[in-house]
mmCIF file of C-alpha atoms and ligand atoms in Angstrom:
data_model
loop_
_atom_site.group_PDB
_atom_site.id
_atom_site.type_symbol
_atom_site.label_atom_id
_atom_site.label_comp_id
_atom_site.label_asym_id
_atom_site.label_seq_id
_atom_site.Cartn_x
_atom_site.Cartn_y
_atom_site.Cartn_z
ATOM 1 C CA MET A 216 108.316 103.245 89.454
ATOM 2 C CA ASN A 217 108.275 103.774 86.031
ATOM 3 C CA SER A 218 107.443 107.840 85.271
ATOM 4 C CA SER A 219 104.188 106.982 83.789
ATOM 5 C CA ALA A 220 102.631 104.799 86.748
ATOM 6 C CA HIS A 221 104.363 107.607 88.732
ATOM 7 C CA SER A 222 102.395 110.566 87.008
ATOM 8 C CA SER A 223 99.127 108.662 87.523
ATOM 9 C CA LEU A 224 99.478 108.379 91.054
ATOM 10 C CA LEU A 225 99.226 112.116 91.416
ATOM 11 C CA THR A 226 96.797 112.320 88.814
ATOM 12 C CA ASP A 227 94.631 110.174 91.230
ATOM 13 C CA LEU A 228 94.957 112.555 94.031
ATOM 14 C CA ASP A 229 92.043 114.727 94.081
ATOM 15 C CA THR A 230 93.676 118.062 95.099
ATOM 16 C CA ALA A 231 90.672 119.463 96.575
ATOM 17 C CA GLN A 232 90.949 117.422 99.088
ATOM 18 C CA LEU A 233 95.121 116.837 100.277
ATOM 19 C CA PRO A 234 95.821 117.679 103.634
ATOM 20 C CA ALA A 235 97.549 121.667 103.892
ATOM 21 C CA HIS A 236 99.188 120.259 107.373
ATOM 22 C CA VAL A 237 101.574 117.748 107.526
ATOM 23 C CA ALA A 238 103.568 116.914 109.551
ATOM 24 C CA ILE A 239 106.966 114.219 109.592
ATOM 25 C CA ILE A 240 108.644 112.000 111.923
ATOM 26 C CA MET A 241 112.298 111.418 110.331
ATOM 27 C CA ASP A 242 113.669 108.410 111.709
ATOM 28 C CA GLY A 243 115.319 105.212 111.061
ATOM 29 C CA ASN A 244 118.230 106.790 110.600
ATOM 30 C CA GLY A 245 120.693 105.263 112.262
ATOM 31 C CA ARG A 246 118.876 102.092 111.468
ATOM 32 C CA TRP A 247 119.190 102.360 107.283
ATOM 33 C CA ALA A 248 123.682 103.176 108.822
ATOM 34 C CA LYS A 249 122.988 99.713 111.123
ATOM 35 C CA LYS A 250 121.859 97.914 108.341
ATOM 36 C CA ARG A 251 124.895 98.184 105.761
ATOM 37 C CA LEU A 252 127.192 98.532 110.078
ATOM 38 C CA PHE A 253 128.691 102.139 108.100
ATOM 39 C CA ASN A 254 129.005 105.185 111.097
ATOM 40 C CA ARG A 255 125.031 106.722 112.254
ATOM 41 C CA ILE A 256 126.439 109.345 110.335
ATOM 42 C CA LYS A 257 125.642 108.235 107.144
ATOM 43 C CA GLY A 258 122.241 107.029 107.844
ATOM 44 C CA HIS A 259 120.875 111.667 109.145
ATOM 45 C CA GLU A 260 124.129 112.100 106.036
ATOM 46 C CA LYS A 261 121.674 110.022 103.211
ATOM 47 C CA GLY A 262 118.161 111.143 105.242
ATOM 48 C CA VAL A 263 119.405 114.866 103.834
ATOM 49 C CA GLU A 264 118.635 113.905 100.554
ATOM 50 C CA THR A 265 114.793 111.917 101.548
ATOM 51 C CA VAL A 266 114.326 115.488 103.365
ATOM 52 C CA ARG A 267 115.853 117.778 99.932
ATOM 53 C CA ASN A 268 112.953 114.782 97.914
ATOM 54 C CA ILE A 269 110.235 115.251 99.780
ATOM 55 C CA VAL A 270 109.815 119.282 101.001
ATOM 56 C CA GLN A 271 110.109 118.749 96.798
ATOM 57 C CA ALA A 272 106.766 116.814 96.436
ATOM 58 C CA CYS A 273 104.722 118.583 98.884
ATOM 59 C CA ARG A 274 105.532 122.385 96.677
ATOM 60 C CA GLU A 275 104.851 120.041 94.150
ATOM 61 C CA ILE A 276 101.910 119.172 95.033
ATOM 62 C CA GLY A 277 100.779 121.561 96.735
ATOM 63 C CA ILE A 278 101.115 120.937 99.922
ATOM 64 C CA SER A 279 100.821 124.121 102.432
ATOM 65 C CA ILE A 280 102.937 123.698 105.694
ATOM 66 C CA LEU A 281 105.372 120.657 105.597
ATOM 67 C CA THR A 282 106.603 120.360 109.311
ATOM 68 C CA LEU A 283 109.761 117.463 110.137
ATOM 69 C CA TYR A 284 110.709 117.048 112.993
ATOM 70 C CA ALA A 285 114.734 116.709 112.922
ATOM 71 C CA PHE A 286 115.605 117.371 116.574
ATOM 72 C CA SER A 287 114.857 116.355 119.253
ATOM 73 C CA THR A 288 114.473 118.205 122.569
ATOM 74 C CA GLU A 289 115.782 114.960 124.216
ATOM 75 C CA ASN A 290 118.451 114.735 121.319
ATOM 76 C CA TRP A 291 120.396 116.814 122.866
ATOM 77 C CA GLN A 292 120.929 113.630 125.808
ATOM 78 C CA ARG A 293 123.101 111.413 122.343
ATOM 79 C CA SER A 294 127.350 111.140 122.091
ATOM 80 C CA LYS A 295 128.504 114.639 122.150
ATOM 81 C CA VAL A 296 129.983 113.335 118.086
ATOM 82 C CA GLU A 297 126.457 112.506 116.627
ATOM 83 C CA VAL A 298 124.808 115.730 118.160
ATOM 84 C CA ALA A 299 128.225 117.461 116.300
ATOM 85 C CA ALA A 300 127.868 115.465 112.833
ATOM 86 C CA LEU A 301 123.377 116.281 112.957
ATOM 87 C CA MET A 302 123.722 120.408 113.696
ATOM 88 C CA THR A 303 126.600 120.649 110.393
ATOM 89 C CA LEU A 304 124.177 117.990 108.621
ATOM 90 C CA LEU A 305 122.460 121.626 109.413
ATOM 91 C CA LYS A 306 124.772 123.804 108.881
ATOM 92 C CA LYS A 307 125.080 122.558 104.681
ATOM 93 C CA PHE A 308 121.138 121.558 104.071
ATOM 94 C CA LEU A 309 120.246 124.808 104.796
ATOM 95 C CA LYS A 310 123.110 127.161 102.905
ATOM 96 C CA SER A 311 122.398 124.402 99.603
ATOM 97 C CA GLU A 312 118.335 124.901 99.914
ATOM 98 C CA GLN A 313 118.685 128.570 100.170
ATOM 99 C CA LYS A 314 118.717 128.623 96.759
ATOM 100 C CA GLU A 315 116.139 126.228 95.944
ATOM 101 C CA MET A 316 114.168 127.825 97.952
ATOM 102 C CA ILE A 317 114.330 131.257 96.734
ATOM 103 C CA TYR A 318 112.992 129.997 92.949
ATOM 104 C CA ASN A 319 110.473 127.238 94.459
ATOM 105 C CA ASN A 320 108.889 130.640 96.420
ATOM 106 C CA ILE A 321 109.304 128.237 99.733
ATOM 107 C CA ARG A 322 109.257 130.292 103.200
ATOM 108 C CA LEU A 323 111.223 128.888 106.185
ATOM 109 C CA ASN A 324 110.515 129.491 109.565
ATOM 110 C CA THR A 325 111.818 127.267 112.925
ATOM 111 C CA ILE A 326 109.783 125.403 115.535
ATOM 112 C CA GLY A 327 111.985 124.867 119.035
ATOM 113 C CA GLN A 328 113.942 126.243 121.353
ATOM 114 C CA ILE A 329 116.214 127.674 118.863
ATOM 115 C CA LYS A 330 119.228 129.339 121.569
ATOM 116 C CA ARG A 331 119.826 126.568 122.516
ATOM 117 C CA LEU A 332 121.313 126.117 118.593
ATOM 118 C CA PRO A 333 125.269 126.650 118.301
ATOM 119 C CA GLU A 334 126.269 129.715 117.206
ATOM 120 C CA GLY A 335 126.413 128.819 113.338
ATOM 121 C CA VAL A 336 123.473 127.364 113.503
ATOM 122 C CA ARG A 337 121.176 129.834 114.449
ATOM 123 C CA GLN A 338 123.372 132.373 112.095
ATOM 124 C CA THR A 339 122.422 130.565 109.103
ATOM 125 C CA LEU A 340 118.764 130.097 109.782
ATOM 126 C CA HIS A 341 118.389 133.295 110.386
ATOM 127 C CA ASN A 342 119.685 134.194 107.502
ATOM 128 C CA THR A 343 117.531 131.628 105.563
ATOM 129 C CA ILE A 344 114.625 132.978 106.711
ATOM 130 C CA ALA A 345 115.072 136.829 106.035
ATOM 131 C CA LEU A 346 115.547 135.457 102.120
ATOM 132 C CA THR A 347 113.017 133.387 102.061
ATOM 133 C CA LYS A 348 109.967 135.683 104.143
ATOM 134 C CA ASP A 349 108.327 136.976 101.672
ATOM 135 C CA ASN A 350 107.967 133.958 100.252
ATOM 136 C CA ASN A 351 104.321 132.107 99.826
ATOM 137 C CA GLY A 352 104.331 128.851 97.826
ATOM 138 C CA MET A 353 104.726 126.262 100.631
ATOM 139 C CA LEU A 354 105.752 126.431 104.348
ATOM 140 C CA LEU A 355 108.522 124.712 105.357
ATOM 141 C CA ASN A 356 109.051 124.535 109.730
ATOM 142 C CA LEU A 357 111.951 123.158 110.588
ATOM 143 C CA ALA A 358 111.159 121.596 114.763
ATOM 144 C CA LEU A 359 114.582 121.810 116.485
ATOM 145 C CA SER A 360 115.347 121.846 119.768
ATOM 146 C CA TYR A 361 112.128 121.266 119.210
ATOM 147 C CA GLY A 362 109.945 119.478 122.778
ATOM 148 C CA GLY A 363 105.422 119.984 122.573
ATOM 149 C CA ARG A 364 105.963 118.954 126.260
ATOM 150 C CA ALA A 365 108.475 121.928 126.788
ATOM 151 C CA GLU A 366 106.438 124.218 123.870
ATOM 152 C CA ILE A 367 103.558 123.979 126.077
ATOM 153 C CA VAL A 368 105.421 125.000 129.092
ATOM 154 C CA ARG A 369 106.219 127.471 127.455
ATOM 155 C CA ALA A 370 103.058 128.942 126.384
ATOM 156 C CA VAL A 371 101.380 128.354 129.468
ATOM 157 C CA LYS A 372 104.595 130.879 130.861
ATOM 158 C CA LYS A 373 103.784 132.686 128.161
ATOM 159 C CA ILE A 374 99.825 133.607 129.249
ATOM 160 C CA ALA A 375 100.866 133.669 132.737
ATOM 161 C CA ILE A 376 102.907 136.719 132.875
ATOM 162 C CA LYS A 377 99.617 138.727 130.259
ATOM 163 C CA VAL A 378 97.114 137.066 133.585
ATOM 164 C CA ARG A 379 99.378 138.606 136.436
ATOM 165 C CA GLU A 380 99.514 142.530 133.982
ATOM 166 C CA GLY A 381 95.869 142.426 134.019
ATOM 167 C CA LYS A 382 96.162 142.135 130.168
ATOM 168 C CA ILE A 383 94.264 138.761 130.255
ATOM 169 C CA ASP A 384 91.453 137.700 132.490
ATOM 170 C CA PRO A 385 91.597 133.465 132.801
ATOM 171 C CA ASP A 386 88.675 133.141 132.008
ATOM 172 C CA SER A 387 88.884 134.327 128.552
ATOM 173 C CA ILE A 388 91.821 131.474 128.796
ATOM 174 C CA THR A 389 89.900 128.774 125.311
ATOM 175 C CA THR A 390 92.183 126.627 123.950
ATOM 176 C CA GLU A 391 92.274 129.201 120.538
ATOM 177 C CA LEU A 392 94.361 131.617 123.061
ATOM 178 C CA ILE A 393 95.968 128.594 124.077
ATOM 179 C CA SER A 394 97.207 127.633 119.920
ATOM 180 C CA ASP A 395 98.343 131.816 120.235
ATOM 181 C CA HIS A 396 100.572 131.633 122.748
ATOM 182 C CA LEU A 397 102.324 127.562 120.830
ATOM 183 C CA TYR A 398 105.390 128.146 118.190
ATOM 184 C CA THR A 399 102.544 126.974 115.344
ATOM 185 C CA LYS A 400 100.215 129.905 115.665
ATOM 186 C CA GLY A 401 98.624 131.673 112.955
ATOM 187 C CA MET A 402 99.051 127.638 111.473
ATOM 188 C CA PRO A 403 95.827 125.597 110.799
ATOM 189 C CA ASP A 404 97.193 121.939 112.803
ATOM 190 C CA PRO A 405 98.343 119.619 111.180
ATOM 191 C CA ASP A 406 95.863 117.161 108.874
ATOM 192 C CA LEU A 407 98.353 114.104 107.948
ATOM 193 C CA LEU A 408 101.655 112.996 111.157
ATOM 194 C CA ILE A 409 103.919 110.237 109.073
ATOM 195 C CA ARG A 410 106.555 108.288 111.430
ATOM 196 C CA THR A 411 108.746 106.613 109.501
ATOM 197 C CA SER A 412 110.502 103.322 111.127
ATOM 198 C CA GLY A 413 107.553 101.696 112.749
ATOM 199 C CA GLU A 414 107.075 102.932 116.216
ATOM 200 C CA MET A 415 103.445 103.376 117.227
ATOM 201 C CA ARG A 416 105.372 106.543 119.287
ATOM 202 C CA ILE A 417 104.984 110.410 118.773
ATOM 203 C CA SER A 418 108.021 111.148 120.491
ATOM 204 C CA ASN A 419 107.231 114.320 122.557
ATOM 205 C CA PHE A 420 106.530 115.843 118.801
ATOM 206 C CA LEU A 421 103.248 119.056 118.623
ATOM 207 C CA LEU A 422 101.690 116.834 121.054
ATOM 208 C CA TRP A 423 98.215 119.699 121.175
ATOM 209 C CA GLN A 424 98.271 119.779 117.355
ATOM 210 C CA ILE A 425 98.320 116.699 116.421
ATOM 211 C CA ALA A 426 94.094 116.089 118.325
ATOM 212 C CA TYR A 427 93.029 115.100 115.743
ATOM 213 C CA ALA A 428 94.937 114.450 113.204
ATOM 214 C CA GLU A 429 94.997 111.475 110.864
ATOM 215 C CA ILE A 430 98.339 109.736 111.389
ATOM 216 C CA PHE A 431 99.546 106.877 109.876
ATOM 217 C CA VAL A 432 103.662 104.294 110.320
ATOM 218 C CA THR A 433 105.654 104.007 107.810
ATOM 219 C CA ASP A 434 108.016 100.580 108.704
ATOM 220 C CA THR A 435 110.254 102.544 105.995
ATOM 221 C CA LEU A 436 113.429 103.860 107.127
ATOM 222 C CA TRP A 437 113.877 108.292 106.520
ATOM 223 C CA PRO A 438 116.738 107.021 103.838
ATOM 224 C CA ASP A 439 114.801 104.857 102.025
ATOM 225 C CA PHE A 440 111.279 107.115 102.453
ATOM 226 C CA GLY A 441 110.473 108.515 98.467
ATOM 227 C CA LYS A 442 107.933 110.599 96.350
ATOM 228 C CA ASP A 443 105.661 107.425 95.550
ATOM 229 C CA GLU A 444 105.328 106.097 98.914
ATOM 230 C CA PHE A 445 104.430 109.524 100.187
ATOM 231 C CA LEU A 446 102.112 110.218 97.141
ATOM 232 C CA HIS A 447 100.773 106.392 98.862
ATOM 233 C CA ILE A 448 100.395 107.540 102.058
ATOM 234 C CA LEU A 449 97.906 111.133 101.027
ATOM 235 C CA LYS A 450 95.695 107.996 98.695
ATOM 236 C CA ASP A 451 95.563 106.662 101.928
ATOM 237 C CA TYR A 452 93.992 109.488 103.484
ATOM 238 C CA GLN A 453 91.911 111.300 101.136
ATOM 239 C CA ARG A 454 90.360 107.365 101.899
ATOM 240 C CA ARG A 455 90.266 108.418 105.509
ATOM 241 C CA GLU A 456 86.483 109.585 106.663
ATOM 242 C CA ARG A 457 87.760 112.620 110.070
ATOM 243 C CA ARG A 458 84.908 112.563 111.469
ATOM 244 C CA PHE A 459 86.162 115.160 114.341
ATOM 245 C CA GLY A 460 83.884 113.335 117.277
ATOM 246 C CA LYS A 461 80.502 113.434 115.754
ATOM 247 C CA VAL A 462 79.339 111.053 113.382
HETATM 248 C C1 LIG B 130 116.393 110.510 113.302
HETATM 249 O O1 LIG B 130 116.739 109.195 112.992
HETATM 250 C C2 LIG B 130 116.821 111.214 112.977
HETATM 251 C C3 LIG B 130 116.695 111.621 114.677
HETATM 252 C C4 LIG B 130 116.549 111.981 115.527
HETATM 253 C C5 LIG B 130 117.990 112.883 114.787
HETATM 254 P P1 LIG B 130 117.795 108.110 113.677
HETATM 255 O O2 LIG B 130 118.588 108.899 114.703
HETATM 256 O O3 LIG B 130 116.542 108.057 115.702
HETATM 257 O O4 LIG B 130 117.284 107.552 113.705
HETATM 258 P P2 LIG B 130 117.404 105.273 114.689
HETATM 259 O O5 LIG B 130 116.157 105.799 115.261
HETATM 260 O O6 LIG B 130 118.248 105.260 114.836
HETATM 261 O O7 LIG B 130 117.147 104.262 113.465
HETATM 262 C C1 LIG B 131 111.990 112.029 117.424
HETATM 263 O O1 LIG B 131 112.761 110.638 116.577
HETATM 264 C C2 LIG B 131 112.587 112.898 117.500
HETATM 265 C C3 LIG B 131 112.664 113.358 116.372
HETATM 266 C C4 LIG B 131 112.231 112.615 114.517
HETATM 267 C C5 LIG B 131 113.856 114.654 116.126
HETATM 268 P P1 LIG B 131 113.517 109.758 118.267
HETATM 269 O O2 LIG B 131 114.497 108.287 117.134
HETATM 270 O O3 LIG B 131 114.234 109.929 118.728
HETATM 271 O O4 LIG B 131 112.647 109.088 118.774
HETATM 272 P P2 LIG B 131 112.772 107.497 119.726
HETATM 273 O O5 LIG B 131 114.132 107.741 120.463
HETATM 274 O O6 LIG B 131 112.483 106.961 119.158
HETATM 275 O O7 LIG B 131 111.161 107.733 120.421
HETATM 276 MG MG1 LIG B 132 115.568 107.420 116.468
#
């Protein structure tokens, strides 16, 4: 697509109707590599470039929150070599993007079991989060060792402890109270959920938060996904009628 087509796509968007929160299941790195007879790791490397492009695109378009599913609780079951490569890539990505995040006024946050990540990754995350903590142009949420069920279990435990301590009355447990005990506390729920690579499943992502998200699944593999397709999805989103159970 040429650049004028590109910019007309952008101007076609109704900036008043943008999703505040976009969540993405970045799938298909392995298949991208397999198609080319490459090692799976090559697919992950290429996938990092897409992450960079989509973060940049969201910032430009004016999305407030972008949540990326980068590593699930189930992904720990992959080979040691693949897990180690993903951790190394994550660390490299954070280091190389720190300046860009500061420059672009992006705040980094993580959701998931950060304690399970290797020490070096945790250090770099900690650093990047500290460096970007006052930024308010966009929130980039990385889901790392994240699982929706584990998140709900964690919330239930936190609430149960408060009930036992007499700080919460069971009758005052509401949907808001549960939301406030999730990793995403204080954030609006995703308006739009995108999954690349065609799989029609949620794979344990944001189970509670996606109750009313608009879902868009594309067959494009994550390394092949780009800004133009993202803009088309946003246009499609803006054509949908969100009813929230009403008529
Ligand atoms: C997504 O790509 C990246 C992670 C889950 C970490 P995959 O590695 O799942 O790619 P496919 O599904 O095998 O193609
Ligand atoms: C979902 O992709 C997890 C991430 C994108 C991080 P998977 O490739 O792990 O999901 P399944 O195995 O196809 O359900
Ligand atoms: Mg996959």
